[in-house]
PDB file of C-alpha atoms in Angstrom:
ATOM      1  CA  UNK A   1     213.361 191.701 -31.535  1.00 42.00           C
ATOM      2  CA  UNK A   2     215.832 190.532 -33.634  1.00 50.00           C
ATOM      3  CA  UNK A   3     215.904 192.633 -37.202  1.00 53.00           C
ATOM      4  CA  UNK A   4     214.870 190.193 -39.901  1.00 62.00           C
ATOM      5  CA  UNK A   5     216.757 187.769 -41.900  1.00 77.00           C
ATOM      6  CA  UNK A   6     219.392 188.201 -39.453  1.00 89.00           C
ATOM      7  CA  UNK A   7     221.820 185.581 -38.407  1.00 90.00           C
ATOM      8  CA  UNK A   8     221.192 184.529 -34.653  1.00 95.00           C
ATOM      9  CA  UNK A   9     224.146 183.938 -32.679  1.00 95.00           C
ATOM     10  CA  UNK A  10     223.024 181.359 -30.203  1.00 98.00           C
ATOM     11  CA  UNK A  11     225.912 179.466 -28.326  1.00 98.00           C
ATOM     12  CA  UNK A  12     226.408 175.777 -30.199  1.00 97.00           C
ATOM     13  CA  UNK A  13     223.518 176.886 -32.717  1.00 98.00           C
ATOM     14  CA  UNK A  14     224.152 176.278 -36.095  1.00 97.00           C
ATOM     15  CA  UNK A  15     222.480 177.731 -39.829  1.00 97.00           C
ATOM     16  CA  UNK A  16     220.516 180.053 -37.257  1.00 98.00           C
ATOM     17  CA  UNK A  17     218.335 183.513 -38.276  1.00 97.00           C
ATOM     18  CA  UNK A  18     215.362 185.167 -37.580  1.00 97.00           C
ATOM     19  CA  UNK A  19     212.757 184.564 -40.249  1.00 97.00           C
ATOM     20  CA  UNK A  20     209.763 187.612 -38.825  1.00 96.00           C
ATOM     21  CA  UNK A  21     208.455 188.305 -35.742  1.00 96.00           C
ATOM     22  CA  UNK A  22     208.863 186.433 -33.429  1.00 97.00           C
ATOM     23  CA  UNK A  23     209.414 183.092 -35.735  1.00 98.00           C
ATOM     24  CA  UNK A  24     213.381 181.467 -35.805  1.00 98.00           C
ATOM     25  CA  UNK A  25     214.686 178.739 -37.891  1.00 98.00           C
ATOM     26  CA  UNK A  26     217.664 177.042 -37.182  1.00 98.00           C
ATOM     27  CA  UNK A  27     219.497 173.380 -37.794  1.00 98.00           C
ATOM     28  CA  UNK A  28     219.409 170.719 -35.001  1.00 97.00           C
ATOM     29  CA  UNK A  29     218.731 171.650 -31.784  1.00 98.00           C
ATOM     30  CA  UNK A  30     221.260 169.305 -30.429  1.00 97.00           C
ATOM     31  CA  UNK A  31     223.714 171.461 -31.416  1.00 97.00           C
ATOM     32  CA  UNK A  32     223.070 174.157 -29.208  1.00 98.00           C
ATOM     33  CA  UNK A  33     224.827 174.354 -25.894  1.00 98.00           C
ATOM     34  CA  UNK A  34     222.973 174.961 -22.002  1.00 98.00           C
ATOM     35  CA  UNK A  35     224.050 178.834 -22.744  1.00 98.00           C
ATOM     36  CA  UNK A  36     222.632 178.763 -26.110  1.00 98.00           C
ATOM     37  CA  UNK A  37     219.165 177.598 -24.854  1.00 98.00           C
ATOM     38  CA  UNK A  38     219.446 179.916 -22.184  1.00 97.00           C
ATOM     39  CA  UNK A  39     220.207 182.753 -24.616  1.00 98.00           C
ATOM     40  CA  UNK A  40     216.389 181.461 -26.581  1.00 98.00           C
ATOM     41  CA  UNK A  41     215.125 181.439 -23.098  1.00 98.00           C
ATOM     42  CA  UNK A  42     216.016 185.089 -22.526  1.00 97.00           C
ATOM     43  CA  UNK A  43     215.053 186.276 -26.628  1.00 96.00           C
ATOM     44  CA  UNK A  44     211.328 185.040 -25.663  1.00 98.00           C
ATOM     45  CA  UNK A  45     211.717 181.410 -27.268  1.00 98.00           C
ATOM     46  CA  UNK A  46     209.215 179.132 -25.825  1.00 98.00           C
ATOM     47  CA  UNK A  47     208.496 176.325 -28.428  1.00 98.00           C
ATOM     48  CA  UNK A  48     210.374 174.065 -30.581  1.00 98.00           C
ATOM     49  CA  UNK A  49     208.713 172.718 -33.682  1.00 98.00           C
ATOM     50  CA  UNK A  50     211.159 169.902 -34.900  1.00 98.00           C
ATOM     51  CA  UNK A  51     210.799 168.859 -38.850  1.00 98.00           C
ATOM     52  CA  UNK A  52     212.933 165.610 -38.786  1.00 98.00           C
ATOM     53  CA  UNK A  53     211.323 162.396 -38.941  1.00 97.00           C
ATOM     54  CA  UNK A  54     211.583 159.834 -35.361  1.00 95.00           C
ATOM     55  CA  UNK A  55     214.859 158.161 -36.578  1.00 93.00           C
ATOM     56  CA  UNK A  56     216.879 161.199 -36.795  1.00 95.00           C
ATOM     57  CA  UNK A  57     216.302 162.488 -33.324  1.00 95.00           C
ATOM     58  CA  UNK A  58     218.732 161.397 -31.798  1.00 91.00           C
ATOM     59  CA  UNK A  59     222.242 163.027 -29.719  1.00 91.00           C
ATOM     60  CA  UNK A  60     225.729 162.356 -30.965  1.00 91.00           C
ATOM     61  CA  UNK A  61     228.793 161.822 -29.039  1.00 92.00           C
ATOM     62  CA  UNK A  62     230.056 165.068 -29.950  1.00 92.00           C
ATOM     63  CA  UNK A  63     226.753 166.912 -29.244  1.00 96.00           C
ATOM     64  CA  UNK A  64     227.109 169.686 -25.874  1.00 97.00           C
ATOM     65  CA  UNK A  65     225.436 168.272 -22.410  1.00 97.00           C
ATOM     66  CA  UNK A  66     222.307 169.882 -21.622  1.00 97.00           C
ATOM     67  CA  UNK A  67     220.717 169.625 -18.175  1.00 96.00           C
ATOM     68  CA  UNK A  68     216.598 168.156 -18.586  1.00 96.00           C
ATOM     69  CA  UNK A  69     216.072 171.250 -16.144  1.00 96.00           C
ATOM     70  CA  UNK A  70     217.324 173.994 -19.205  1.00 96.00           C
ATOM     71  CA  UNK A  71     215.136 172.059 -21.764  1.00 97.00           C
ATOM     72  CA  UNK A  72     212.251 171.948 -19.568  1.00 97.00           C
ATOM     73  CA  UNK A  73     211.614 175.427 -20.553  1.00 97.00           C
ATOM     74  CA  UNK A  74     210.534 174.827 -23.934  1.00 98.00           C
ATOM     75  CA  UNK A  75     207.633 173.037 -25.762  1.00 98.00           C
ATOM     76  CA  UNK A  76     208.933 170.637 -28.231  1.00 98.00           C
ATOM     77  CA  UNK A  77     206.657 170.142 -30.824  1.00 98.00           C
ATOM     78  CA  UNK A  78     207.371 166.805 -33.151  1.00 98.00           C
ATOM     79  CA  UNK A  79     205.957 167.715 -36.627  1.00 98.00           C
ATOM     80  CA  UNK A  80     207.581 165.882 -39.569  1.00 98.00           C
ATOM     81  CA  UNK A  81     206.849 167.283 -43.541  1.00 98.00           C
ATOM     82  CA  UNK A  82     207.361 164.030 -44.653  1.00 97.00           C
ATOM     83  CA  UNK A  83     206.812 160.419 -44.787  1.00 96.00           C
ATOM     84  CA  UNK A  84     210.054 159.004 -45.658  1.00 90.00           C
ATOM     85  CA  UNK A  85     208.611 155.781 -45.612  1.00 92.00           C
ATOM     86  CA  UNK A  86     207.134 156.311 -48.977  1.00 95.00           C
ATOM     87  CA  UNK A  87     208.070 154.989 -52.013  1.00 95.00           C
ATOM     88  CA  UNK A  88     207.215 157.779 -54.248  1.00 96.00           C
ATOM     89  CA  UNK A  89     208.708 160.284 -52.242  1.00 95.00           C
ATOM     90  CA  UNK A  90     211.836 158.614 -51.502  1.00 93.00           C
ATOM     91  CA  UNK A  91     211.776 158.607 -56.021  1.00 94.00           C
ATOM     92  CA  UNK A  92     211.595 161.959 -56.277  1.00 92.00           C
ATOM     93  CA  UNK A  93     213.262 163.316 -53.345  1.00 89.00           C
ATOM     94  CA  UNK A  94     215.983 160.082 -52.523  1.00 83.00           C
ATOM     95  CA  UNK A  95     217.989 160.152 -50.509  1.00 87.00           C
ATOM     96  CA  UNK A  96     216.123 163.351 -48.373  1.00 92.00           C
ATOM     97  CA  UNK A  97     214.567 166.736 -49.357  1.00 95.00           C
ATOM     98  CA  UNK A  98     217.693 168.445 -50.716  1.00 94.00           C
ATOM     99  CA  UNK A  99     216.679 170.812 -53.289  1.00 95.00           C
ATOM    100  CA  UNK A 100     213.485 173.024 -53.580  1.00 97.00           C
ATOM    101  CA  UNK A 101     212.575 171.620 -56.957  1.00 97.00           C
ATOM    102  CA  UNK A 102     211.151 168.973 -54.880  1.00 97.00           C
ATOM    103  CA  UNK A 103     209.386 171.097 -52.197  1.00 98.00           C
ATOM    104  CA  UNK A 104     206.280 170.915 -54.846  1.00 98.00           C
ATOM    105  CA  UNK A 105     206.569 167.210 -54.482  1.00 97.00           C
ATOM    106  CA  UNK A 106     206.579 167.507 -50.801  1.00 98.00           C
ATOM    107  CA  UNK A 107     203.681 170.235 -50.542  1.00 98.00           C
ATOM    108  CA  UNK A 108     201.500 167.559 -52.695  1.00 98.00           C
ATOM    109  CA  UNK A 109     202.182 164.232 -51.098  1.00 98.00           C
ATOM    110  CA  UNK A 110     202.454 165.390 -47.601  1.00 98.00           C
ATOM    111  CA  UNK A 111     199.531 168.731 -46.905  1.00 98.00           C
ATOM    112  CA  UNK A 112     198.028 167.433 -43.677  1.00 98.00           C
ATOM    113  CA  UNK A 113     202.043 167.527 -42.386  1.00 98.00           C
ATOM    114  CA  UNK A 114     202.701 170.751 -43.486  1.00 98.00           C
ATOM    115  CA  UNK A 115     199.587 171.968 -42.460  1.00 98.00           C
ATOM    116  CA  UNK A 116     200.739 170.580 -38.896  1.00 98.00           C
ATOM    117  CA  UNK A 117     203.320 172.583 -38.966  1.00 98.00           C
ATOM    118  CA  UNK A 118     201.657 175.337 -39.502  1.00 98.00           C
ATOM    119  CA  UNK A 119     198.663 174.707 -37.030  1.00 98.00           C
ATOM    120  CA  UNK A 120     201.652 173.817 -34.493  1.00 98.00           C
ATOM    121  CA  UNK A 121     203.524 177.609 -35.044  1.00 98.00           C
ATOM    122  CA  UNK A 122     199.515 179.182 -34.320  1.00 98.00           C
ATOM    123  CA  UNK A 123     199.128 177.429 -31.474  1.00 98.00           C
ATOM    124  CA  UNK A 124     202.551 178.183 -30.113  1.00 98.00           C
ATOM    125  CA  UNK A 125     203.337 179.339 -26.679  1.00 94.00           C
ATOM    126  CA  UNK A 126     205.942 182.662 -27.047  1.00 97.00           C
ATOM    127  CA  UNK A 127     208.496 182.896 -29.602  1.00 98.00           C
ATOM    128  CA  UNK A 128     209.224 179.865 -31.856  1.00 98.00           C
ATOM    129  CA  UNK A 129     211.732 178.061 -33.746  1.00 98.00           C
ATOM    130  CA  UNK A 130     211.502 175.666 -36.349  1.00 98.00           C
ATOM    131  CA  UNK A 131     214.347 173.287 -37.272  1.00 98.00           C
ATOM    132  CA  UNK A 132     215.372 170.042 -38.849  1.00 98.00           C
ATOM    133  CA  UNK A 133     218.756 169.050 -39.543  1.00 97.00           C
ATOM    134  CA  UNK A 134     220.982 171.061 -41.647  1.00 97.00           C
ATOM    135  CA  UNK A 135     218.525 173.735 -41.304  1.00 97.00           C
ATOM    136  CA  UNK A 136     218.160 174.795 -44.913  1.00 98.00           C
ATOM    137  CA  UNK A 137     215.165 172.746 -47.079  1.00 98.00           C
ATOM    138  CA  UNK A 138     212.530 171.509 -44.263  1.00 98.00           C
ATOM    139  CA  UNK A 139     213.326 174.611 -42.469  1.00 98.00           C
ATOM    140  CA  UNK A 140     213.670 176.384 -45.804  1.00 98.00           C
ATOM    141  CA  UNK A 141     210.676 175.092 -47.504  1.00 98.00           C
ATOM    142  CA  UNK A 142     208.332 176.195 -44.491  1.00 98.00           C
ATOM    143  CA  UNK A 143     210.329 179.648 -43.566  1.00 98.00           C
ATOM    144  CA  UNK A 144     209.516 180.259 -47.658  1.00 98.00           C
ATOM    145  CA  UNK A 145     205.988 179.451 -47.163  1.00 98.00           C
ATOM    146  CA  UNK A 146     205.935 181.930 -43.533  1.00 98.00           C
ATOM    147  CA  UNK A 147     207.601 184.491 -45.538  1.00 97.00           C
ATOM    148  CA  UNK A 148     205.404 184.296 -48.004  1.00 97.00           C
ATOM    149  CA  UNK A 149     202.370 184.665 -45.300  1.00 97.00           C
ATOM    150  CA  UNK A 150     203.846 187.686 -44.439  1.00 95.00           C
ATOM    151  CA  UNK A 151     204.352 189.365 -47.866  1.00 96.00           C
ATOM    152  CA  UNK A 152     207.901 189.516 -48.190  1.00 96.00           C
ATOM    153  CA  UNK A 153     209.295 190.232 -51.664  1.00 96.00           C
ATOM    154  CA  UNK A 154     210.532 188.054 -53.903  1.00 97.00           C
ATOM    155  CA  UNK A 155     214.495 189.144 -52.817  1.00 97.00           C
ATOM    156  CA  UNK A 156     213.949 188.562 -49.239  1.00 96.00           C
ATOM    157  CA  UNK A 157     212.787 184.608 -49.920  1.00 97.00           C
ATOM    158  CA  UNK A 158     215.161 183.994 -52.200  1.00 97.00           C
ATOM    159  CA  UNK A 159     217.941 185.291 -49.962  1.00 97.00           C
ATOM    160  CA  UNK A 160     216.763 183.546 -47.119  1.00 96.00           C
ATOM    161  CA  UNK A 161     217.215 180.915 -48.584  1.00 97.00           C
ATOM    162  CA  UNK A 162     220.503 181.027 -50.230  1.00 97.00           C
ATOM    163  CA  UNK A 163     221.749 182.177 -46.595  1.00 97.00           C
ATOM    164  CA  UNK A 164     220.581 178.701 -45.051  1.00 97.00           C
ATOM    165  CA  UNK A 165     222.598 177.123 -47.891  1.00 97.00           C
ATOM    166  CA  UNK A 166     225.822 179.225 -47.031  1.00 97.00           C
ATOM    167  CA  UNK A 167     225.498 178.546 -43.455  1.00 97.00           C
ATOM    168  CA  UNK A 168     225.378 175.015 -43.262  1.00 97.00           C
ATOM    169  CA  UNK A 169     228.249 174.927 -46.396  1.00 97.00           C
ATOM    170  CA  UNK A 170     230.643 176.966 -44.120  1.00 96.00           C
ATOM    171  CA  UNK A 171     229.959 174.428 -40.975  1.00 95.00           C
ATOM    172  CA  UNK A 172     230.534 171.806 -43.175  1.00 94.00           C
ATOM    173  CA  UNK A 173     233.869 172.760 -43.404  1.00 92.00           C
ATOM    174  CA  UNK A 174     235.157 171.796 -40.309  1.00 89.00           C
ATOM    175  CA  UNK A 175     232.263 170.098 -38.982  1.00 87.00           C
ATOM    176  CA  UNK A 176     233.408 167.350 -36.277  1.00 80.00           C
ATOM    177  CA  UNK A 177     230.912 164.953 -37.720  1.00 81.00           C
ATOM    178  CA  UNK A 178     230.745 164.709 -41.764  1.00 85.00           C
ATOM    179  CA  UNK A 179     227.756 164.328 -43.503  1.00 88.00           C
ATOM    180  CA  UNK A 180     227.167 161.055 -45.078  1.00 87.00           C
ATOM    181  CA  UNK A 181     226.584 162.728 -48.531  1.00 90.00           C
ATOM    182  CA  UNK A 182     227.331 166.063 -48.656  1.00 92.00           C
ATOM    183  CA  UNK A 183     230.719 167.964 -48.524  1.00 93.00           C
ATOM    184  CA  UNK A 184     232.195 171.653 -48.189  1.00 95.00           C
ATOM    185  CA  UNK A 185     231.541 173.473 -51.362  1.00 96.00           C
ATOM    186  CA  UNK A 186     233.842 176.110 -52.849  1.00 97.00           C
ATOM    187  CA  UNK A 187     232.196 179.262 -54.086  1.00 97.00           C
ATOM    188  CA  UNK A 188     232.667 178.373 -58.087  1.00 97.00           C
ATOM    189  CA  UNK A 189     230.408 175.163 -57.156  1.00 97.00           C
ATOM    190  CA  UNK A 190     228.110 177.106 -54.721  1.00 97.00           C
ATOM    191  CA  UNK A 191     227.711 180.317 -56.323  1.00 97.00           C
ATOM    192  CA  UNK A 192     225.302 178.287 -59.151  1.00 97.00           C
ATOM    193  CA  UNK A 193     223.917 176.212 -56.943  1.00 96.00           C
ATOM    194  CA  UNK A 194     222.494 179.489 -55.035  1.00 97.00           C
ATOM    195  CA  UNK A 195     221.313 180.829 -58.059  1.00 97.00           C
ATOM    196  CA  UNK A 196     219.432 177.845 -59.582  1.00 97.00           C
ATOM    197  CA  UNK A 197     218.459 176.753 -56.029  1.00 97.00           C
ATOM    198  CA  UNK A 198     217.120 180.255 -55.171  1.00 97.00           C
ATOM    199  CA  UNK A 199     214.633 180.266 -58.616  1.00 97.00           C
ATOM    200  CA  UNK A 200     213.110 177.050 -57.925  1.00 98.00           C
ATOM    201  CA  UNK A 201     212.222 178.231 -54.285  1.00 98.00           C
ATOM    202  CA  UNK A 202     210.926 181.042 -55.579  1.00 98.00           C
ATOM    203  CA  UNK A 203     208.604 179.044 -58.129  1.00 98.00           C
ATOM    204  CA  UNK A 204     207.810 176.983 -55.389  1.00 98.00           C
ATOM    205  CA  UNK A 205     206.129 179.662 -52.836  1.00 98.00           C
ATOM    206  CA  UNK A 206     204.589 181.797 -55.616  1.00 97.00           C
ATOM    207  CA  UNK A 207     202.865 179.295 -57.304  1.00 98.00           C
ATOM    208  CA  UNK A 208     201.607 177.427 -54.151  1.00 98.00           C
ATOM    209  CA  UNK A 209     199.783 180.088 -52.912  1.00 97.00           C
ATOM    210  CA  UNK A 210     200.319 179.681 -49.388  1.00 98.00           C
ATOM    211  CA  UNK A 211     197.480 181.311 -47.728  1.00 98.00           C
ATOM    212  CA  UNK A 212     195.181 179.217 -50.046  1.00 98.00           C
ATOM    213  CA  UNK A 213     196.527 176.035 -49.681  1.00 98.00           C
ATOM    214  CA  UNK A 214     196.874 175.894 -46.090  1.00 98.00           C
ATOM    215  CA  UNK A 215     193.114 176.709 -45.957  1.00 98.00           C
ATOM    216  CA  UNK A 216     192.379 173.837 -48.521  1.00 98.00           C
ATOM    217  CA  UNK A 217     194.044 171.591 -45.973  1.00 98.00           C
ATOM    218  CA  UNK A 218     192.339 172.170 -42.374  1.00 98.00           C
ATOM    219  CA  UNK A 219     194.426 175.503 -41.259  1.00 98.00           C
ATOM    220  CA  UNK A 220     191.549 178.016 -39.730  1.00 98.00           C
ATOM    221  CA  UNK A 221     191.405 181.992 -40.499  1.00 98.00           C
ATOM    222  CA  UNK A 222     192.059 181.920 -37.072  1.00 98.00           C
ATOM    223  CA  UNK A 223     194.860 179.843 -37.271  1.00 98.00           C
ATOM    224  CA  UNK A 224     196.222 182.376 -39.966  1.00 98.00           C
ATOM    225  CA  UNK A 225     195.368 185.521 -37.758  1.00 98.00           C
ATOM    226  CA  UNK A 226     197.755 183.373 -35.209  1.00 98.00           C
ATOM    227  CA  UNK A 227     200.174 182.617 -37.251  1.00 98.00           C
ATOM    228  CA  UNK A 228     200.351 186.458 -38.875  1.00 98.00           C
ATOM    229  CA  UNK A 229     200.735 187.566 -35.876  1.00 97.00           C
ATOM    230  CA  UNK A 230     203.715 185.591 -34.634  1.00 98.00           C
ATOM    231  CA  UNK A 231     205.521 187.114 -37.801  1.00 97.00           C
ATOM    232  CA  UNK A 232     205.015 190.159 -36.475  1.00 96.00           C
ATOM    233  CA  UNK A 233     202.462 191.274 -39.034  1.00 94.00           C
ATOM    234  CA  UNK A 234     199.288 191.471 -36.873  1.00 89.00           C
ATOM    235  CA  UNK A 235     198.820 193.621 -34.098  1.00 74.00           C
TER     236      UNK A 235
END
């Protein structure tokens, strides 16, 4: 088992680390190569639970080939957080989920998606990771809300956090395809950023009370007991 909040060092996998247990989170799975998913194959990796909404699953030119035979391995699991088809979100959030200030937002419009997510993570097959695209606020807003499940401290989600955000800043650097609105930042713009970014996130999970509101919104005790135990905090 991987120790956690560590960075995981899958071939082609970017903004990668081990949230608990046996629970990943890492950017789009696209990115990894055939060794990478043979390297989640071998850590116990069965299922995939993918964030992003239908139009952003898609491969680009400069993503690695992948034989169907390697992905067959693995349950994909499609479970947006969003509706980015709504007007109020797209208000609030425009142009995507960027910033946890908005995960509140997202918690309140959308709780029979994120309850999805969560129902799909209890009722997954071996080890799991969740992703979306950069890997840092879909990814970041439900690894906060696992963490949280699992009684880590207040340090340990704020830093898991700010990690994401460093990860996919440094492969923006040199990243073959640029993102359509966000750049490289150097550490006099990040280092605040981090900081601010990391309080909200924190304000977020504490005051949603995640055990509570999941139950509020269909997810079982057993569910919980499932999902507690895939973090590694249930025998």
């Amino acid at each position: 088992m991987e120790e956690s909040g560590k960075t995981v060092g899958w071939d082609g996998a970017v903004n990668a680390w081990h949230v608990a247990g046996d629970v990943y989170r890492m950017g789009r799975r696209e990115w990894l190569t055939e060794a990478g998913w043979q390297q989640t194959y071998d850590g116990g990796i069965r299922t995939v639970v993918d964030l992003r909404n239908d139009d952003e699953r898609q491969r680009r030119e400069s993503d690695p080939p992948v034989s169907p035979a390697v992905l067959a391995a693995f349950d994909v699991v499609l479970a947006p957080t969003e509706d980015p088809g709504s007007s109020e979100f797209r208000a609030i959030c425009g142009p995507y989920l960027n910033n946890p200030a908005s995960y509140a937002d997202n918690a309140r419009l959308f709780p029979e998606k994120l309850a999805g997510v969560f129902k799909a993570v209890a009722a997954a097959q071996g080890g799991v990771v969740i992703h979306c695209s950069a890997g840092r606020d879909r990814s970041g807003m439900v690894a906060a809300m696992l963490q949280d499940l699992a009684g880590d401290t207040d340090d340990a989600i704020v830093l898991g956090y700010q990690r994401s955000m460093r990860g996919i800043n440094e492969y923006r650097r040199l990243a073959a395809v640029p993102h359509p609105h966000e750049r490289y930042l150097p550490d006099e713009v990040l280092v605040p950023l981090l900081e601010f970014r990391g309080g909200s996130l924190l304000k977020f999970v504490r005051s949603l009370k995640t055990g509570e509101y999941l139950r509020r919104h269909g997810v079982t005790d057993t569910e919980l007991t499932a999902i507690l135990r895939k973090l590694g905090r249930l025998q």
